Amino acid sequence: MSYEEKGTWSFLVVAIAGYAVYLWLVLSQIVGGTPVDEVDYAIPMLWTIGGAVVAGIVARIAIEIASPSESTRADVRDRQIDRAGEQVGNSLVVIAGIGALVLAMLQVHWFWIANAIYLGFVLSAVLGSLAKLAMYRRGLPAW
């Protein structure tokens, strides 16, 4: 497994775990009886995003210590897979942006707008990572 593929795996796991922690923190407030308008979501969102960045770095280092790669340099195939996977994932960022724009136009509470954007980023990371992993296993599509 290449260095870039290992990184994709760690990015996928960290993205899912980070968002799961965020959901647990926010949903526990809602289940506890806090109205959505009063849910403290900004601080948990910032901490889980920051924590995911740190966890991603630590995970990448730990993976390389446990199973060192022959090279940390990306080759042509790695760059092509990264580009194609990012294009797939970016579609969800655009969809989330449009969704947040519509929510803002409808004057929906900012809790929902922020969460729509955050969900879009997470789904982008997950879909992009899954697309990259599929391309590592099955090859690049012949578009």
Coordinates of N, CA and C in Angstrom, one line a residue:
M1 N 0.9 -1.2 0.0 CA 0.0 0.0 0.0 C 0.9 1.2 0.0
S2 N 0.6 2.2 -0.9 CA 1.4 3.4 -1.0 C 1.2 4.3 0.2
Y3 N 2.1 5.2 0.3 CA 2.0 6.3 1.3 C 0.8 7.1 1.2
E4 N 0.4 7.4 0.0 CA -0.8 8.2 -0.3 C -2.1 7.5 0.0
E5 N -2.1 6.2 -0.3 CA -3.3 5.4 0.0 C -3.4 5.2 1.5
K6 N -2.4 5.0 2.2 CA -2.4 5.0 3.7 C -3.0 6.3 4.3
G7 N -2.5 7.4 3.7 CA -3.0 8.7 4.1 C -4.5 8.9 3.8
T8 N -5.0 8.3 2.7 CA -6.4 8.4 2.4 C -7.2 7.6 3.4
W9 N -6.7 6.4 3.8 CA -7.4 5.6 4.8 C -7.5 6.4 6.1
S10 N -6.4 7.0 6.6 CA -6.4 7.7 7.8 C -7.3 8.9 7.8
F11 N -7.3 9.6 6.6 CA -8.2 10.8 6.4 C -9.7 10.4 6.5
L12 N -10.0 9.2 5.9 CA -11.4 8.7 6.0 C -11.8 8.4 7.4
V13 N -11.0 7.7 8.1 CA -11.3 7.3 9.5 C -11.5 8.5 10.4
V14 N -10.5 9.4 10.3 CA -10.5 10.6 11.1 C -11.8 11.5 10.8
A15 N -12.1 11.6 9.5 CA -13.3 12.4 9.2 C -14.6 11.9 9.8
I16 N -14.7 10.6 9.7 CA -15.9 9.9 10.2 C -15.9 10.0 11.7
A17 N -14.8 9.7 12.4 CA -14.7 9.7 13.8 C -14.9 11.2 14.4
G18 N -14.3 12.1 13.7 CA -14.5 13.5 14.2 C -15.9 14.0 14.1
Y19 N -16.6 13.7 13.0 CA -18.0 14.1 12.9 C -18.9 13.3 13.9
A20 N -18.5 12.0 14.1 CA -19.3 11.3 15.1 C -19.2 11.9 16.5
V21 N -18.0 12.3 16.8 CA -17.8 13.0 18.1 C -18.7 14.3 18.2
Y22 N -18.6 15.1 17.1 CA -19.4 16.3 17.0 C -20.9 16.0 17.2
L23 N -21.4 15.0 16.5 CA -22.8 14.7 16.6 C -23.2 14.2 18.0
W24 N -22.3 13.5 18.6 CA -22.5 13.0 20.0 C -22.6 14.3 20.9
L25 N -21.7 15.2 20.8 CA -21.7 16.4 21.6 C -23.0 17.2 21.4
V26 N -23.4 17.4 20.2 CA -24.5 18.3 19.9 C -25.8 17.5 20.2
L27 N -26.0 16.3 19.7 CA -27.2 15.6 20.0 C -27.5 15.3 21.4
S28 N -26.4 15.1 22.2 CA -26.6 14.9 23.7 C -27.3 16.2 24.3
Q29 N -27.0 17.4 23.7 CA -27.6 18.6 24.2 C -29.1 18.6 23.9
I30 N -29.4 18.2 22.6 CA -30.8 18.2 22.1 C -31.6 17.2 22.9
V31 N -31.0 16.0 23.0 CA -31.8 14.9 23.8 C -32.0 15.4 25.2
G32 N -31.0 16.1 25.8 CA -31.1 16.6 27.1 C -32.1 17.7 27.3
G33 N -32.8 18.1 26.2 CA -33.9 19.1 26.4 C -33.5 20.5 25.9
T34 N -32.3 20.7 25.5 CA -32.0 22.1 25.0 C -32.6 22.4 23.7
P35 N -33.3 23.5 23.5 CA -33.9 23.8 22.2 C -32.8 24.0 21.2
V36 N -33.1 23.7 19.9 CA -32.1 23.8 18.9 C -31.5 25.3 18.8
D37 N -32.4 26.3 19.0 CA -31.9 27.7 19.0 C -30.9 28.0 20.1
E38 N -30.8 27.2 21.1 CA -29.9 27.4 22.2 C -28.7 26.4 22.3
V39 N -28.7 25.5 21.4 CA -27.6 24.5 21.4 C -26.3 25.1 21.2
D40 N -25.3 24.8 22.0 CA -24.0 25.3 21.9 C -23.3 24.4 20.9
Y41 N -23.2 24.8 19.6 CA -22.7 24.0 18.6 C -21.3 24.5 18.1
A42 N -21.1 25.8 18.2 CA -19.9 26.4 17.6 C -18.6 25.9 18.3
I43 N -18.6 25.9 19.6 CA -17.4 25.4 20.3 C -17.1 24.0 20.0
P44 N -18.1 23.1 20.1 CA -17.9 21.7 19.8 C -17.4 21.5 18.3
M45 N -18.0 22.3 17.4 CA -17.6 22.2 16.0 C -16.1 22.6 15.8
L46 N -15.7 23.7 16.4 CA -14.3 24.2 16.3 C -13.4 23.2 16.9
W47 N -13.7 22.6 18.1 CA -12.9 21.6 18.7 C -12.8 20.3 18.0
T48 N -13.9 19.9 17.4 CA -13.8 18.6 16.6 C -13.1 18.8 15.3
I49 N -13.2 20.0 14.7 CA -12.4 20.2 13.5 C -10.9 20.3 13.8
G50 N -10.6 21.0 14.8 CA -9.2 21.1 15.3 C -8.7 19.8 15.7
G51 N -9.5 19.1 16.5 CA -9.1 17.7 16.9 C -8.9 16.8 15.8
A52 N -9.7 16.9 14.7 CA -9.6 16.0 13.6 C -8.3 16.3 12.8
V53 N -7.9 17.6 12.7 CA -6.6 18.0 12.1 C -5.5 17.3 12.8
V54 N -5.5 17.5 14.2 CA -4.4 16.9 15.0 C -4.4 15.4 14.9
A55 N -5.6 14.8 15.0 CA -5.7 13.3 14.9 C -5.2 12.8 13.5
G56 N -5.5 13.6 12.5 CA -5.1 13.2 11.2 C -3.5 13.1 11.1
I57 N -2.9 14.1 11.6 CA -1.4 14.2 11.6 C -0.9 13.0 12.5
V58 N -1.4 12.8 13.7 CA -0.9 11.8 14.5 C -1.2 10.4 13.9
A59 N -2.3 10.2 13.3 CA -2.6 8.9 12.6 C -1.7 8.7 11.5
R60 N -1.4 9.7 10.7 CA -0.5 9.5 9.6 C 0.9 9.1 10.1
I61 N 1.4 9.7 11.1 CA 2.7 9.4 11.7 C 2.7 8.0 12.3
A62 N 1.6 7.7 13.0 CA 1.5 6.3 13.6 C 1.5 5.2 12.6
I63 N 0.8 5.5 11.5 CA 0.7 4.5 10.4 C 2.1 4.3 9.8
E64 N 2.8 5.4 9.6 CA 4.2 5.2 9.0 C 5.2 4.6 10.0
I65 N 5.0 4.8 11.2 CA 5.8 4.1 12.2 C 5.5 2.6 12.2
A66 N 4.3 2.3 12.2 CA 3.8 0.9 12.3 C 4.2 0.1 11.0
S67 N 4.0 0.8 9.8 CA 4.2 0.2 8.5 C 4.8 1.2 7.6
P68 N 6.1 1.3 7.6 CA 6.8 2.4 6.8 C 6.6 2.1 5.3
S69 N 6.4 3.2 4.6 CA 6.4 3.1 3.1 C 7.7 3.2 2.5
E70 N 7.9 2.6 1.4 CA 9.2 2.7 0.7 C 9.5 4.1 0.3
S71 N 8.5 4.9 -0.1 CA 8.7 6.2 -0.5 C 7.5 7.1 -0.1
T72 N 7.8 8.3 0.3 CA 6.7 9.2 0.7 C 6.4 10.2 -0.5
R73 N 7.0 10.0 -1.6 CA 6.8 10.8 -2.8 C 5.6 10.2 -3.6
A74 N 4.7 11.1 -4.0 CA 3.6 10.7 -4.8 C 4.1 10.6 -6.3
D75 N 3.6 9.5 -6.9 CA 4.0 9.3 -8.3 C 2.8 9.8 -9.2
V76 N 2.9 9.6 -10.5 CA 1.9 10.1 -11.4 C 0.5 9.5 -11.1
R77 N 0.5 8.2 -10.8 CA -0.8 7.6 -10.5 C -1.4 8.2 -9.3
D78 N -0.6 8.4 -8.2 CA -1.1 8.9 -7.0 C -1.7 10.3 -7.2
R79 N -1.0 11.1 -8.0 CA -1.5 12.5 -8.3 C -2.8 12.4 -9.1
Q80 N -2.9 11.5 -10.1 CA -4.1 11.4 -10.9 C -5.3 10.9 -10.0
I81 N -5.0 10.0 -9.1 CA -6.1 9.5 -8.2 C -6.5 10.6 -7.3
D82 N -5.5 11.3 -6.8 CA -5.9 12.4 -5.8 C -6.7 13.5 -6.5
R83 N -6.4 13.8 -7.8 CA -7.1 14.8 -8.5 C -8.5 14.4 -8.8
A84 N -8.7 13.1 -9.2 CA -10.0 12.6 -9.6 C -10.9 12.5 -8.3
G85 N -10.3 12.0 -7.2 CA -11.0 11.9 -6.0 C -11.4 13.2 -5.4
E86 N -10.6 14.2 -5.5 CA -11.0 15.5 -5.0 C -12.1 16.1 -5.9
Q87 N -12.1 15.8 -7.2 CA -13.2 16.3 -8.0 C -14.5 15.7 -7.6
V88 N -14.5 14.4 -7.3 CA -15.7 13.7 -6.8 C -16.2 14.3 -5.5
G89 N -15.2 14.5 -4.5 CA -15.6 15.0 -3.2 C -16.0 16.4 -3.3
N90 N -15.4 17.2 -4.1 CA -15.8 18.7 -4.2 C -17.2 18.9 -4.6
S91 N -17.8 17.9 -5.3 CA -19.2 18.1 -5.7 C -20.1 18.2 -4.5
L92 N -19.8 17.6 -3.4 CA -20.6 17.7 -2.2 C -20.4 19.0 -1.5
V93 N -19.2 19.6 -1.6 CA -19.0 20.9 -1.0 C -19.9 22.0 -1.7
V94 N -20.0 21.8 -3.1 CA -20.8 22.7 -3.8 C -22.3 22.5 -3.5
I95 N -22.7 21.3 -3.3 CA -24.1 21.0 -2.9 C -24.4 21.6 -1.6
A96 N -23.5 21.4 -0.6 CA -23.6 22.0 0.7 C -23.7 23.5 0.7
G97 N -22.8 24.1 -0.1 CA -22.9 25.5 -0.2 C -24.2 26.0 -0.8
I98 N -24.7 25.4 -1.8 CA -26.0 25.7 -2.3 C -27.1 25.5 -1.3
G99 N -27.0 24.4 -0.6 CA -28.0 24.1 0.5 C -27.9 25.2 1.6
A100 N -26.8 25.6 2.0 CA -26.6 26.6 3.0 C -27.1 28.0 2.5
L101 N -26.9 28.3 1.2 CA -27.4 29.5 0.6 C -28.9 29.5 0.6
V102 N -29.5 28.4 0.3 CA -31.0 28.3 0.3 C -31.5 28.5 1.7
L103 N -30.8 27.8 2.7 CA -31.3 28.0 4.1 C -31.2 29.4 4.6
A104 N -30.1 30.1 4.2 CA -29.9 31.5 4.5 C -31.0 32.4 3.9
M105 N -31.4 32.1 2.7 CA -32.4 32.8 2.0 C -33.8 32.6 2.7
L106 N -34.0 31.4 3.2 CA -35.2 31.1 3.9 C -35.2 31.6 5.4
Q107 N -34.0 32.2 5.7 CA -33.8 32.8 7.1 C -34.0 31.7 8.2
V108 N -33.4 30.5 7.8 CA -33.4 29.4 8.8 C -32.3 29.7 9.9
H109 N -32.5 29.2 11.1 CA -31.6 29.5 12.1 C -30.2 29.1 11.7
W110 N -29.2 29.9 12.1 CA -27.8 29.6 11.7 C -27.2 28.3 12.2
F111 N -27.8 27.7 13.2 CA -27.5 26.3 13.6 C -27.5 25.4 12.4
W112 N -28.6 25.4 11.7 CA -28.9 24.5 10.5 C -27.9 24.9 9.4
I113 N -27.7 26.2 9.2 CA -26.8 26.6 8.1 C -25.4 26.1 8.4
A114 N -24.9 26.3 9.6 CA -23.5 25.9 9.9 C -23.4 24.3 9.8
N115 N -24.4 23.6 10.3 CA -24.4 22.2 10.2 C -24.5 21.6 8.8
A116 N -25.2 22.3 8.0 CA -25.3 21.9 6.6 C -23.9 22.0 5.9
I117 N -23.2 23.1 6.2 CA -21.9 23.3 5.6 C -20.9 22.3 6.2
Y118 N -21.0 22.0 7.5 CA -20.1 21.1 8.1 C -20.3 19.7 7.6
L119 N -21.6 19.3 7.5 CA -21.9 18.0 6.9 C -21.4 17.9 5.5
G120 N -21.5 18.9 4.7 CA -21.0 18.9 3.3 C -19.5 18.7 3.3
F121 N -18.8 19.3 4.2 CA -17.3 19.1 4.2 C -17.0 17.6 4.6
V122 N -17.8 17.1 5.6 CA -17.5 15.7 6.0 C -17.9 14.7 4.9
L123 N -19.0 14.9 4.3 CA -19.4 14.0 3.2 C -18.5 14.1 2.0
S124 N -18.0 15.3 1.8 CA -17.0 15.5 0.7 C -15.7 14.7 1.0
A125 N -15.3 14.8 2.3 CA -14.1 14.0 2.7 C -14.3 12.5 2.6
V126 N -15.5 12.1 3.0 CA -15.8 10.6 2.9 C -15.9 10.2 1.5
L127 N -16.7 10.9 0.7 CA -16.9 10.4 -0.7 C -15.6 10.5 -1.5
G128 N -14.9 11.6 -1.3 CA -13.6 11.7 -2.0 C -12.6 10.6 -1.6
S129 N -12.6 10.3 -0.3 CA -11.7 9.2 0.1 C -12.1 7.9 -0.4
L130 N -13.4 7.6 -0.4 CA -13.9 6.3 -0.9 C -13.6 6.2 -2.4
A131 N -13.8 7.3 -3.1 CA -13.5 7.3 -4.6 C -12.0 7.0 -4.8
K132 N -11.2 7.7 -4.0 CA -9.7 7.4 -4.2 C -9.4 6.0 -3.9
L133 N -9.9 5.5 -2.8 CA -9.6 4.1 -2.4 C -10.1 3.1 -3.5
A134 N -11.3 3.4 -4.1 CA -11.8 2.6 -5.2 C -10.8 2.6 -6.4
M135 N -10.3 3.8 -6.7 CA -9.4 3.9 -7.8 C -8.0 3.3 -7.5
Y136 N -7.6 3.2 -6.2 CA -6.4 2.5 -5.9 C -6.6 1.0 -6.1
R137 N -7.8 0.5 -5.9 CA -8.1 -0.9 -6.0 C -8.4 -1.3 -7.4
R138 N -9.2 -0.5 -8.1 CA -9.7 -0.8 -9.4 C -9.1 -0.1 -10.6
G139 N -8.3 0.9 -10.3 CA -7.7 1.7 -11.3 C -8.5 3.0 -11.7
L140 N -7.8 3.8 -12.4 CA -8.5 5.1 -12.8 C -9.6 4.8 -13.8
P141 N -10.7 5.6 -13.8 CA -11.7 5.4 -14.8 C -11.1 6.0 -16.1
A142 N -11.6 5.4 -17.2 CA -11.2 5.8 -18.6 C -12.2 6.8 -19.1
W143 N -12.1 8.1 -18.6 CA -13.1 9.1 -18.9 C -12.7 9.7 -20.2

